[in-house]
Amino acid sequence: MDKSNLLSVDDDSTLVGGPKELSHLLSEAPHRRKSTILSDADMYKIMECPVCTKSMYPPIQQCPSGHALCSNCKMKVNNKCPVCKKEIGNIRCLVLEKFAVSLLLPCSNHTLGCQEMLPYYGKEKHESQCIFRPYSCPSPGSECSVMGDLPTLLAHLRVSHRVDIQTGSSFSHCYVKQDPCSVADVSWTLSLFNCFNQYFCLHFEAFSLGTEPVYMAFLRFIGEESEARKYGYCLEVGGNGRKLTWHGIPRSIRTHHRSVRDSHDGLIIQRSLALYFSKGDGKELKLRVSGKIWKEDS
């Protein structure tokens, strides 16, 4: 436990005007100049709003009895304390706001590898950007809610989405659609590649760009954006003696696949050209997308 989370209580100490939760924890300490160490769980409990159960940030409100709650929840309870039912009024809990300044707490992603100890008021911002925060499942077909670290995510993709992992930096995949004239928003099952000790996923999607139905292929990196920029890739599609190519940088799976699609950051193929590449009578789409991934020079 960091020393900043060590509270000392002696015979002459009194707590005046503090919230009930803090008073109760400190009153349990022996009054003989011994120290009380509050666990991280105790710290969270003190700063937890009893209504929304989220961490409280200034302005923190309190009722006349000392029960604290966040200002956003004050209106939710019709200005009545959720604990003692007294009128809350406009009492600011300054002691709790100052108490929070002294706290150093571990990142909530510490079980995933983050070793940062954070000031209370900077914890939320850090955790929103922490490189150890869980990743969302990159499968585009359904809005899968599974989140986890990379090993968990890869295992989930293999088991739940039945995605095979291809080893190597070169690939070639064929996409077939029986009714290409009725293009709605469609996401084909993504393909996974393992190369350079990293993982990449290839997306192939159909959507309308304005009034024109189009197809789009793009690559995402399973990891952070800073690492994704260390790699490059190319995609190629063609037929009937014609060829269309794309060179780009993979986007991190931190960026939602729809955001990548809507930014047009990939190989876009108009339907008329896609049908021409398919070498058929226009009744079946049959596109082969080939590509290669490489590591950029440092």
PDB file of C-alpha atoms in Angstrom:
ATOM      1  CA  MET A   1       0.000   0.000   0.000  1.00  0.00           C
ATOM      2  CA  ASP A   2       1.331   3.428  -0.899  1.00  0.00           C
ATOM      3  CA  LYS A   3       2.088   5.687   2.094  1.00  0.00           C
ATOM      4  CA  SER A   4      -0.273   8.311   0.683  1.00  0.00           C
ATOM      5  CA  ASN A   5      -3.122   5.966   1.579  1.00  0.00           C
ATOM      6  CA  LEU A   6      -2.026   5.769   5.223  1.00  0.00           C
ATOM      7  CA  LEU A   7      -4.222   7.660   7.677  1.00  0.00           C
ATOM      8  CA  SER A   8      -2.934   8.238  11.240  1.00  0.00           C
ATOM      9  CA  VAL A   9      -5.328   8.704  14.132  1.00  0.00           C
ATOM     10  CA  ASP A  10      -4.292   9.598  17.687  1.00  0.00           C
ATOM     11  CA  ASP A  11      -5.870  10.596  21.007  1.00  0.00           C
ATOM     12  CA  ASP A  12      -6.288  14.244  20.006  1.00  0.00           C
ATOM     13  CA  SER A  13      -7.723  13.595  16.549  1.00  0.00           C
ATOM     14  CA  THR A  14     -11.318  14.413  15.779  1.00  0.00           C
ATOM     15  CA  LEU A  15     -13.172  14.464  12.505  1.00  0.00           C
ATOM     16  CA  VAL A  16     -15.472  17.459  12.195  1.00  0.00           C
ATOM     17  CA  GLY A  17     -18.112  17.784   9.486  1.00  0.00           C
ATOM     18  CA  GLY A  18     -16.977  14.742   7.480  1.00  0.00           C
ATOM     19  CA  PRO A  19     -19.192  12.269   5.645  1.00  0.00           C
ATOM     20  CA  LYS A  20     -20.576   9.341   7.587  1.00  0.00           C
ATOM     21  CA  GLU A  21     -18.589   6.756   5.660  1.00  0.00           C
ATOM     22  CA  LEU A  22     -15.247   8.398   6.421  1.00  0.00           C
ATOM     23  CA  SER A  23     -16.185   9.013  10.060  1.00  0.00           C
ATOM     24  CA  HIS A  24     -17.163   5.372  10.549  1.00  0.00           C
ATOM     25  CA  LEU A  25     -13.935   3.992   9.094  1.00  0.00           C
ATOM     26  CA  LEU A  26     -11.752   6.290  11.169  1.00  0.00           C
ATOM     27  CA  SER A  27     -13.725   5.729  14.364  1.00  0.00           C
ATOM     28  CA  GLU A  28     -12.767   2.062  14.239  1.00  0.00           C
ATOM     29  CA  ALA A  29      -9.073   2.918  14.689  1.00  0.00           C
ATOM     30  CA  PRO A  30      -7.546   2.488  18.171  1.00  0.00           C
ATOM     31  CA  HIS A  31      -7.009   5.916  19.782  1.00  0.00           C
ATOM     32  CA  ARG A  32      -3.381   5.350  20.804  1.00  0.00           C
ATOM     33  CA  ARG A  33      -1.394   6.989  18.022  1.00  0.00           C
ATOM     34  CA  LYS A  34      -1.666   3.874  15.885  1.00  0.00           C
ATOM     35  CA  SER A  35      -2.145   4.032  12.128  1.00  0.00           C
ATOM     36  CA  THR A  36      -5.158   2.854  10.207  1.00  0.00           C
ATOM     37  CA  ILE A  37      -4.483   1.555   6.724  1.00  0.00           C
ATOM     38  CA  LEU A  38      -7.457   1.811   4.426  1.00  0.00           C
ATOM     39  CA  SER A  39      -7.566  -0.786   1.683  1.00  0.00           C
ATOM     40  CA  ASP A  40      -8.258   0.149  -1.928  1.00  0.00           C
ATOM     41  CA  ALA A  41     -11.743  -1.299  -1.479  1.00  0.00           C
ATOM     42  CA  ASP A  42     -12.321   1.084   1.449  1.00  0.00           C
ATOM     43  CA  MET A  43     -11.115   4.012  -0.657  1.00  0.00           C
ATOM     44  CA  TYR A  44     -13.547   3.164  -3.420  1.00  0.00           C
ATOM     45  CA  LYS A  45     -16.369   2.698  -0.907  1.00  0.00           C
ATOM     46  CA  ILE A  46     -15.809   6.120   0.628  1.00  0.00           C
ATOM     47  CA  MET A  47     -15.879   7.811  -2.790  1.00  0.00           C
ATOM     48  CA  GLU A  48     -18.773   5.753  -4.193  1.00  0.00           C
ATOM     49  CA  CYS A  49     -22.111   7.454  -4.793  1.00  0.00           C
ATOM     50  CA  PRO A  50     -24.894   5.431  -3.086  1.00  0.00           C
ATOM     51  CA  VAL A  51     -27.273   6.153  -5.982  1.00  0.00           C
ATOM     52  CA  CYS A  52     -25.322   5.448  -9.188  1.00  0.00           C
ATOM     53  CA  THR A  53     -22.466   3.519  -7.435  1.00  0.00           C
ATOM     54  CA  LYS A  54     -19.916   5.441  -9.539  1.00  0.00           C
ATOM     55  CA  SER A  55     -16.989   7.459  -8.194  1.00  0.00           C
ATOM     56  CA  MET A  56     -17.948  10.946  -7.028  1.00  0.00           C
ATOM     57  CA  TYR A  57     -16.297  14.085  -8.403  1.00  0.00           C
ATOM     58  CA  PRO A  58     -16.724  17.748  -7.406  1.00  0.00           C
ATOM     59  CA  PRO A  59     -19.114  19.230  -6.624  1.00  0.00           C
ATOM     60  CA  ILE A  60     -19.914  16.440  -4.158  1.00  0.00           C
ATOM     61  CA  GLN A  61     -23.166  17.006  -2.243  1.00  0.00           C
ATOM     62  CA  GLN A  62     -24.096  15.895   1.272  1.00  0.00           C
ATOM     63  CA  CYS A  63     -27.183  15.908   3.441  1.00  0.00           C
ATOM     64  CA  PRO A  64     -27.248  17.475   6.970  1.00  0.00           C
ATOM     65  CA  SER A  65     -26.386  14.059   8.437  1.00  0.00           C
ATOM     66  CA  GLY A  66     -23.229  13.778   6.343  1.00  0.00           C
ATOM     67  CA  HIS A  67     -24.301  11.252   3.696  1.00  0.00           C
ATOM     68  CA  ALA A  68     -22.619  12.129   0.412  1.00  0.00           C
ATOM     69  CA  LEU A  69     -23.742  11.681  -3.191  1.00  0.00           C
ATOM     70  CA  CYS A  70     -22.710  13.028  -6.570  1.00  0.00           C
ATOM     71  CA  SER A  71     -24.357  16.182  -7.868  1.00  0.00           C
ATOM     72  CA  ASN A  72     -25.808  14.399 -10.915  1.00  0.00           C
ATOM     73  CA  CYS A  73     -27.802  12.077  -8.671  1.00  0.00           C
ATOM     74  CA  LYS A  74     -29.191  14.823  -6.466  1.00  0.00           C
ATOM     75  CA  MET A  75     -32.070  15.476  -8.870  1.00  0.00           C
ATOM     76  CA  LYS A  76     -32.656  11.749  -9.396  1.00  0.00           C
ATOM     77  CA  VAL A  77     -33.622  11.343  -5.739  1.00  0.00           C
ATOM     78  CA  ASN A  78     -35.755  14.531  -5.697  1.00  0.00           C
ATOM     79  CA  ASN A  79     -33.324  16.268  -3.352  1.00  0.00           C
ATOM     80  CA  LYS A  80     -33.927  13.624  -0.658  1.00  0.00           C
ATOM     81  CA  CYS A  81     -31.020  11.752   0.918  1.00  0.00           C
ATOM     82  CA  PRO A  82     -31.205   8.098  -0.235  1.00  0.00           C
ATOM     83  CA  VAL A  83     -29.922   6.963   3.173  1.00  0.00           C
ATOM     84  CA  CYS A  84     -31.744   9.029   5.819  1.00  0.00           C
ATOM     85  CA  LYS A  85     -34.410  10.691   3.591  1.00  0.00           C
ATOM     86  CA  LYS A  86     -33.558  14.200   4.852  1.00  0.00           C
ATOM     87  CA  GLU A  87     -33.637  17.212   2.554  1.00  0.00           C
ATOM     88  CA  ILE A  88     -30.217  17.490   0.909  1.00  0.00           C
ATOM     89  CA  GLY A  89     -30.150  21.240   0.360  1.00  0.00           C
ATOM     90  CA  ASN A  90     -26.990  22.811  -1.087  1.00  0.00           C
ATOM     91  CA  ILE A  91     -24.302  21.538   1.282  1.00  0.00           C
ATOM     92  CA  ARG A  92     -20.939  20.965  -0.429  1.00  0.00           C
ATOM     93  CA  CYS A  93     -18.884  18.071   0.973  1.00  0.00           C
ATOM     94  CA  LEU A  94     -15.514  19.832   0.919  1.00  0.00           C
ATOM     95  CA  VAL A  95     -13.877  17.391   3.334  1.00  0.00           C
ATOM     96  CA  LEU A  96     -14.472  14.492   0.934  1.00  0.00           C
ATOM     97  CA  GLU A  97     -13.280  16.508  -2.065  1.00  0.00           C
ATOM     98  CA  LYS A  98     -10.055  17.354  -0.209  1.00  0.00           C
ATOM     99  CA  PHE A  99      -9.703  13.781   1.010  1.00  0.00           C
ATOM    100  CA  ALA A 100      -9.773  12.572  -2.602  1.00  0.00           C
ATOM    101  CA  VAL A 101      -6.813  14.812  -3.488  1.00  0.00           C
ATOM    102  CA  SER A 102      -4.603  12.780  -1.123  1.00  0.00           C
ATOM    103  CA  LEU A 103      -5.461   9.426  -2.681  1.00  0.00           C
ATOM    104  CA  LEU A 104      -3.273   7.328  -4.939  1.00  0.00           C
ATOM    105  CA  LEU A 105      -5.157   4.363  -6.379  1.00  0.00           C
ATOM    106  CA  PRO A 106      -4.189   1.561  -8.763  1.00  0.00           C
ATOM    107  CA  CYS A 107      -5.518   1.583 -12.309  1.00  0.00           C
ATOM    108  CA  SER A 108      -8.584  -0.652 -12.678  1.00  0.00           C
ATOM    109  CA  ASN A 109      -6.616  -2.509 -15.380  1.00  0.00           C
ATOM    110  CA  HIS A 110      -3.933  -3.603 -12.902  1.00  0.00           C
ATOM    111  CA  THR A 111      -4.944  -7.260 -13.303  1.00  0.00           C
ATOM    112  CA  LEU A 112      -4.231  -6.878 -17.038  1.00  0.00           C
ATOM    113  CA  GLY A 113      -0.736  -5.492 -16.465  1.00  0.00           C
ATOM    114  CA  CYS A 114      -0.983  -1.768 -15.683  1.00  0.00           C
ATOM    115  CA  GLN A 115       1.273  -0.838 -12.762  1.00  0.00           C
ATOM    116  CA  GLU A 116       0.324   2.854 -12.549  1.00  0.00           C
ATOM    117  CA  MET A 117      -0.659   4.416  -9.220  1.00  0.00           C
ATOM    118  CA  LEU A 118      -2.945   7.322 -10.004  1.00  0.00           C
ATOM    119  CA  PRO A 119      -4.218  10.442  -8.255  1.00  0.00           C
ATOM    120  CA  TYR A 120      -7.952  10.144  -7.710  1.00  0.00           C
ATOM    121  CA  TYR A 121      -8.880  13.036  -9.984  1.00  0.00           C
ATOM    122  CA  GLY A 122      -6.657  11.737 -12.800  1.00  0.00           C
ATOM    123  CA  LYS A 123      -7.709   8.100 -12.595  1.00  0.00           C
ATOM    124  CA  GLU A 124     -10.724   8.327 -14.909  1.00  0.00           C
ATOM    125  CA  LYS A 125      -8.774  10.035 -17.718  1.00  0.00           C
ATOM    126  CA  HIS A 126      -5.900   7.558 -17.477  1.00  0.00           C
ATOM    127  CA  GLU A 127      -8.213   4.537 -17.585  1.00  0.00           C
ATOM    128  CA  SER A 128      -9.991   5.863 -20.699  1.00  0.00           C
ATOM    129  CA  GLN A 129      -6.606   5.839 -22.501  1.00  0.00           C
ATOM    130  CA  CYS A 130      -4.776   3.028 -20.694  1.00  0.00           C
ATOM    131  CA  ILE A 131      -3.052   0.690 -23.147  1.00  0.00           C
ATOM    132  CA  PHE A 132      -3.972  -2.227 -20.854  1.00  0.00           C
ATOM    133  CA  ARG A 133      -7.724  -1.533 -20.998  1.00  0.00           C
ATOM    134  CA  PRO A 134      -9.742  -4.422 -22.482  1.00  0.00           C
ATOM    135  CA  TYR A 135     -10.294  -4.651 -26.230  1.00  0.00           C
ATOM    136  CA  SER A 136     -13.737  -5.025 -27.795  1.00  0.00           C
ATOM    137  CA  CYS A 137     -14.388  -8.039 -29.994  1.00  0.00           C
ATOM    138  CA  PRO A 138     -13.522  -7.016 -33.599  1.00  0.00           C
ATOM    139  CA  SER A 139     -16.050  -9.356 -35.227  1.00  0.00           C
ATOM    140  CA  PRO A 140     -18.227  -7.136 -37.457  1.00  0.00           C
ATOM    141  CA  GLY A 141     -21.148  -9.471 -38.127  1.00  0.00           C
ATOM    142  CA  SER A 142     -23.003  -8.864 -34.873  1.00  0.00           C
ATOM    143  CA  GLU A 143     -22.445  -6.324 -32.151  1.00  0.00           C
ATOM    144  CA  CYS A 144     -20.603  -8.733 -29.880  1.00  0.00           C
ATOM    145  CA  SER A 145     -20.228  -7.337 -26.354  1.00  0.00           C
ATOM    146  CA  VAL A 146     -17.259  -9.504 -25.309  1.00  0.00           C
ATOM    147  CA  MET A 147     -14.209  -7.587 -24.066  1.00  0.00           C
ATOM    148  CA  GLY A 148     -10.828  -8.801 -22.856  1.00  0.00           C
ATOM    149  CA  ASP A 149      -7.085  -8.814 -23.281  1.00  0.00           C
ATOM    150  CA  LEU A 150      -5.539 -10.124 -26.504  1.00  0.00           C
ATOM    151  CA  PRO A 151      -5.266 -13.831 -25.503  1.00  0.00           C
ATOM    152  CA  THR A 152      -8.887 -13.796 -24.326  1.00  0.00           C
ATOM    153  CA  LEU A 153     -10.025 -12.083 -27.524  1.00  0.00           C
ATOM    154  CA  LEU A 154      -8.188 -14.495 -29.833  1.00  0.00           C
ATOM    155  CA  ALA A 155      -9.606 -17.517 -28.007  1.00  0.00           C
ATOM    156  CA  HIS A 156     -13.089 -15.976 -28.183  1.00  0.00           C
ATOM    157  CA  LEU A 157     -12.801 -15.384 -31.961  1.00  0.00           C
ATOM    158  CA  ARG A 158     -11.757 -18.985 -32.562  1.00  0.00           C
ATOM    159  CA  VAL A 159     -14.413 -20.584 -30.353  1.00  0.00           C
ATOM    160  CA  SER A 160     -17.424 -18.255 -30.546  1.00  0.00           C
ATOM    161  CA  HIS A 161     -17.052 -16.852 -34.066  1.00  0.00           C
ATOM    162  CA  ARG A 162     -15.281 -19.878 -35.586  1.00  0.00           C
ATOM    163  CA  VAL A 163     -12.574 -17.701 -37.120  1.00  0.00           C
ATOM    164  CA  ASP A 164      -9.518 -19.550 -38.403  1.00  0.00           C
ATOM    165  CA  ILE A 165      -6.069 -18.003 -38.011  1.00  0.00           C
ATOM    166  CA  GLN A 166      -3.807 -18.061 -41.048  1.00  0.00           C
ATOM    167  CA  THR A 167      -0.047 -17.929 -40.540  1.00  0.00           C
ATOM    168  CA  GLY A 168       1.973 -15.798 -42.951  1.00  0.00           C
ATOM    169  CA  SER A 169       2.073 -12.262 -44.320  1.00  0.00           C
ATOM    170  CA  SER A 170       0.478 -13.006 -47.731  1.00  0.00           C
ATOM    171  CA  PHE A 171      -3.150 -13.992 -48.272  1.00  0.00           C
ATOM    172  CA  SER A 172      -5.840 -14.512 -50.910  1.00  0.00           C
ATOM    173  CA  HIS A 173      -9.554 -14.783 -50.147  1.00  0.00           C
ATOM    174  CA  CYS A 174     -12.569 -15.228 -52.392  1.00  0.00           C
ATOM    175  CA  TYR A 175     -15.876 -13.513 -51.565  1.00  0.00           C
ATOM    176  CA  VAL A 176     -19.079 -14.691 -53.246  1.00  0.00           C
ATOM    177  CA  LYS A 177     -22.541 -13.095 -53.204  1.00  0.00           C
ATOM    178  CA  GLN A 178     -25.448 -14.622 -55.132  1.00  0.00           C
ATOM    179  CA  ASP A 179     -27.544 -11.455 -55.440  1.00  0.00           C
ATOM    180  CA  PRO A 180     -25.176  -8.495 -55.884  1.00  0.00           C
ATOM    181  CA  CYS A 181     -27.955  -6.185 -57.106  1.00  0.00           C
ATOM    182  CA  SER A 182     -29.554  -6.036 -53.629  1.00  0.00           C
ATOM    183  CA  VAL A 183     -26.654  -4.596 -51.661  1.00  0.00           C
ATOM    184  CA  ALA A 184     -27.513  -3.887 -48.064  1.00  0.00           C
ATOM    185  CA  ASP A 185     -25.063  -3.319 -45.238  1.00  0.00           C
ATOM    186  CA  VAL A 186     -23.295  -6.674 -45.029  1.00  0.00           C
ATOM    187  CA  SER A 187     -20.209  -7.694 -43.069  1.00  0.00           C
ATOM    188  CA  TRP A 188     -18.533 -10.914 -44.069  1.00  0.00           C
ATOM    189  CA  THR A 189     -16.784 -12.937 -41.389  1.00  0.00           C
ATOM    190  CA  LEU A 190     -13.402 -11.430 -40.824  1.00  0.00           C
ATOM    191  CA  SER A 191     -10.180 -13.330 -41.522  1.00  0.00           C
ATOM    192  CA  LEU A 192      -7.271 -13.438 -39.062  1.00  0.00           C
ATOM    193  CA  PHE A 193      -3.554 -13.480 -39.865  1.00  0.00           C
ATOM    194  CA  ASN A 194      -0.585 -14.167 -37.625  1.00  0.00           C
ATOM    195  CA  CYS A 195       2.707 -12.682 -38.809  1.00  0.00           C
ATOM    196  CA  PHE A 196       5.628 -10.768 -37.260  1.00  0.00           C
ATOM    197  CA  ASN A 197       4.413 -12.125 -33.882  1.00  0.00           C
ATOM    198  CA  GLN A 198       1.294  -9.970 -34.256  1.00  0.00           C
ATOM    199  CA  TYR A 199      -2.323 -10.499 -35.311  1.00  0.00           C
ATOM    200  CA  PHE A 200      -4.272  -8.725 -38.058  1.00  0.00           C
ATOM    201  CA  CYS A 201      -7.883  -9.018 -39.232  1.00  0.00           C
ATOM    202  CA  LEU A 202      -9.144  -8.508 -42.781  1.00  0.00           C
ATOM    203  CA  HIS A 203     -12.629  -7.051 -43.246  1.00  0.00           C
ATOM    204  CA  PHE A 204     -14.740  -7.200 -46.391  1.00  0.00           C
ATOM    205  CA  GLU A 205     -18.002  -5.261 -46.273  1.00  0.00           C
ATOM    206  CA  ALA A 206     -20.834  -4.148 -48.551  1.00  0.00           C
ATOM    207  CA  PHE A 207     -22.646  -0.840 -48.093  1.00  0.00           C
ATOM    208  CA  SER A 208     -24.019   2.114 -50.036  1.00  0.00           C
ATOM    209  CA  LEU A 209     -21.824   5.136 -50.701  1.00  0.00           C
ATOM    210  CA  GLY A 210     -24.403   7.779 -51.498  1.00  0.00           C
ATOM    211  CA  THR A 211     -26.666   6.012 -53.985  1.00  0.00           C
ATOM    212  CA  GLU A 212     -23.928   3.718 -55.280  1.00  0.00           C
ATOM    213  CA  PRO A 213     -23.536   0.218 -53.814  1.00  0.00           C
ATOM    214  CA  VAL A 214     -19.878  -0.496 -53.069  1.00  0.00           C
ATOM    215  CA  TYR A 215     -17.659  -3.153 -51.520  1.00  0.00           C
ATOM    216  CA  MET A 216     -14.728  -2.384 -49.258  1.00  0.00           C
ATOM    217  CA  ALA A 217     -11.777  -4.344 -47.891  1.00  0.00           C
ATOM    218  CA  PHE A 218      -9.465  -3.103 -45.140  1.00  0.00           C
ATOM    219  CA  LEU A 219      -7.061  -4.407 -42.516  1.00  0.00           C
ATOM    220  CA  ARG A 220      -7.075  -3.811 -38.754  1.00  0.00           C
ATOM    221  CA  PHE A 221      -4.297  -4.467 -36.257  1.00  0.00           C
ATOM    222  CA  ILE A 222      -5.113  -6.366 -33.058  1.00  0.00           C
ATOM    223  CA  GLY A 223      -3.309  -4.032 -30.670  1.00  0.00           C
ATOM    224  CA  GLU A 224      -2.607  -0.354 -30.081  1.00  0.00           C
ATOM    225  CA  GLU A 225      -2.602   2.370 -32.762  1.00  0.00           C
ATOM    226  CA  SER A 226       1.035   3.217 -31.983  1.00  0.00           C
ATOM    227  CA  GLU A 227       2.012  -0.368 -32.827  1.00  0.00           C
ATOM    228  CA  ALA A 228      -0.245  -0.524 -35.895  1.00  0.00           C
ATOM    229  CA  ARG A 229       1.705   2.334 -37.490  1.00  0.00           C
ATOM    230  CA  LYS A 230       4.789   0.108 -37.600  1.00  0.00           C
ATOM    231  CA  TYR A 231       3.180  -1.989 -40.362  1.00  0.00           C
ATOM    232  CA  GLY A 232       1.923  -1.504 -43.897  1.00  0.00           C
ATOM    233  CA  TYR A 233      -0.258  -3.572 -46.203  1.00  0.00           C
ATOM    234  CA  CYS A 234      -1.519  -3.761 -49.770  1.00  0.00           C
ATOM    235  CA  LEU A 235      -4.739  -5.193 -51.207  1.00  0.00           C
ATOM    236  CA  GLU A 236      -5.439  -6.172 -54.782  1.00  0.00           C
ATOM    237  CA  VAL A 237      -8.543  -7.210 -56.692  1.00  0.00           C
ATOM    238  CA  GLY A 238      -8.964  -7.687 -60.407  1.00  0.00           C
ATOM    239  CA  GLY A 239     -10.222  -9.626 -63.414  1.00  0.00           C
ATOM    240  CA  ASN A 240     -10.667  -9.404 -67.158  1.00  0.00           C
ATOM    241  CA  GLY A 241      -7.185  -7.980 -67.497  1.00  0.00           C
ATOM    242  CA  ARG A 242      -7.839  -5.149 -65.026  1.00  0.00           C
ATOM    243  CA  LYS A 243      -6.478  -4.643 -61.518  1.00  0.00           C
ATOM    244  CA  LEU A 244      -7.273  -2.349 -58.574  1.00  0.00           C
ATOM    245  CA  THR A 245      -4.779  -1.937 -55.716  1.00  0.00           C
ATOM    246  CA  TRP A 246      -4.637  -0.228 -52.312  1.00  0.00           C
ATOM    247  CA  HIS A 247      -1.654   0.582 -50.074  1.00  0.00           C
ATOM    248  CA  GLY A 248      -2.281   1.621 -46.507  1.00  0.00           C
ATOM    249  CA  ILE A 249      -1.519   1.354 -42.792  1.00  0.00           C
ATOM    250  CA  PRO A 250      -3.682  -0.994 -40.686  1.00  0.00           C
ATOM    251  CA  ARG A 251      -5.972   0.641 -38.166  1.00  0.00           C
ATOM    252  CA  SER A 252      -6.084  -0.528 -34.554  1.00  0.00           C
ATOM    253  CA  ILE A 253      -9.115  -2.488 -33.372  1.00  0.00           C
ATOM    254  CA  ARG A 254      -9.520   0.355 -30.871  1.00  0.00           C
ATOM    255  CA  THR A 255     -11.166   2.081 -33.845  1.00  0.00           C
ATOM    256  CA  HIS A 256     -14.576   0.552 -34.597  1.00  0.00           C
ATOM    257  CA  HIS A 257     -14.833  -1.152 -37.974  1.00  0.00           C
ATOM    258  CA  ARG A 258     -17.701   1.164 -38.987  1.00  0.00           C
ATOM    259  CA  SER A 259     -15.498   4.200 -38.296  1.00  0.00           C
ATOM    260  CA  VAL A 260     -12.814   2.755 -40.573  1.00  0.00           C
ATOM    261  CA  ARG A 261     -15.419   2.008 -43.234  1.00  0.00           C
ATOM    262  CA  ASP A 262     -17.021   5.458 -43.010  1.00  0.00           C
ATOM    263  CA  SER A 263     -13.622   7.137 -43.357  1.00  0.00           C
ATOM    264  CA  HIS A 264     -13.099   5.132 -46.610  1.00  0.00           C
ATOM    265  CA  ASP A 265      -9.692   3.999 -45.341  1.00  0.00           C
ATOM    266  CA  GLY A 266      -9.400   0.897 -47.494  1.00  0.00           C
ATOM    267  CA  LEU A 267      -9.905  -0.636 -50.924  1.00  0.00           C
ATOM    268  CA  ILE A 268     -13.290   0.526 -52.290  1.00  0.00           C
ATOM    269  CA  ILE A 269     -14.805  -1.265 -55.292  1.00  0.00           C
ATOM    270  CA  GLN A 270     -17.907   0.047 -57.058  1.00  0.00           C
ATOM    271  CA  ARG A 271     -20.507  -2.610 -57.805  1.00  0.00           C
ATOM    272  CA  SER A 272     -20.272  -2.185 -61.583  1.00  0.00           C
ATOM    273  CA  LEU A 273     -16.510  -2.717 -61.439  1.00  0.00           C
ATOM    274  CA  ALA A 274     -16.883  -5.622 -58.996  1.00  0.00           C
ATOM    275  CA  LEU A 275     -19.271  -7.372 -61.405  1.00  0.00           C
ATOM    276  CA  TYR A 276     -16.827  -6.751 -64.259  1.00  0.00           C
ATOM    277  CA  PHE A 277     -14.055  -8.366 -62.213  1.00  0.00           C
ATOM    278  CA  SER A 278     -16.371 -11.324 -61.514  1.00  0.00           C
ATOM    279  CA  LYS A 279     -16.364 -12.333 -65.220  1.00  0.00           C
ATOM    280  CA  GLY A 280     -19.969 -13.452 -65.070  1.00  0.00           C
ATOM    281  CA  ASP A 281     -23.390 -12.419 -66.342  1.00  0.00           C
ATOM    282  CA  GLY A 282     -23.944  -9.987 -63.474  1.00  0.00           C
ATOM    283  CA  LYS A 283     -25.969 -12.455 -61.407  1.00  0.00           C
ATOM    284  CA  GLU A 284     -23.155 -13.474 -59.082  1.00  0.00           C
ATOM    285  CA  LEU A 285     -20.406 -11.518 -57.378  1.00  0.00           C
ATOM    286  CA  LYS A 286     -17.148 -13.419 -57.154  1.00  0.00           C
ATOM    287  CA  LEU A 287     -14.185 -11.346 -56.003  1.00  0.00           C
ATOM    288  CA  ARG A 288     -10.753 -12.584 -55.022  1.00  0.00           C
ATOM    289  CA  VAL A 289      -8.943 -10.183 -52.704  1.00  0.00           C
ATOM    290  CA  SER A 290      -5.203 -10.753 -52.355  1.00  0.00           C
ATOM    291  CA  GLY A 291      -2.835  -8.911 -50.097  1.00  0.00           C
ATOM    292  CA  LYS A 292       0.409  -8.682 -48.195  1.00  0.00           C
ATOM    293  CA  ILE A 293       1.467  -7.313 -44.819  1.00  0.00           C
ATOM    294  CA  TRP A 294       4.950  -5.990 -44.072  1.00  0.00           C
ATOM    295  CA  LYS A 295       6.832  -4.298 -41.277  1.00  0.00           C
ATOM    296  CA  GLU A 296       7.934  -0.748 -41.993  1.00  0.00           C
ATOM    297  CA  ASP A 297      11.603   0.157 -41.546  1.00  0.00           C
ATOM    298  CA  SER A 298      12.258   1.859 -38.215  1.00  0.00           C
TER     299      SER A 298
END
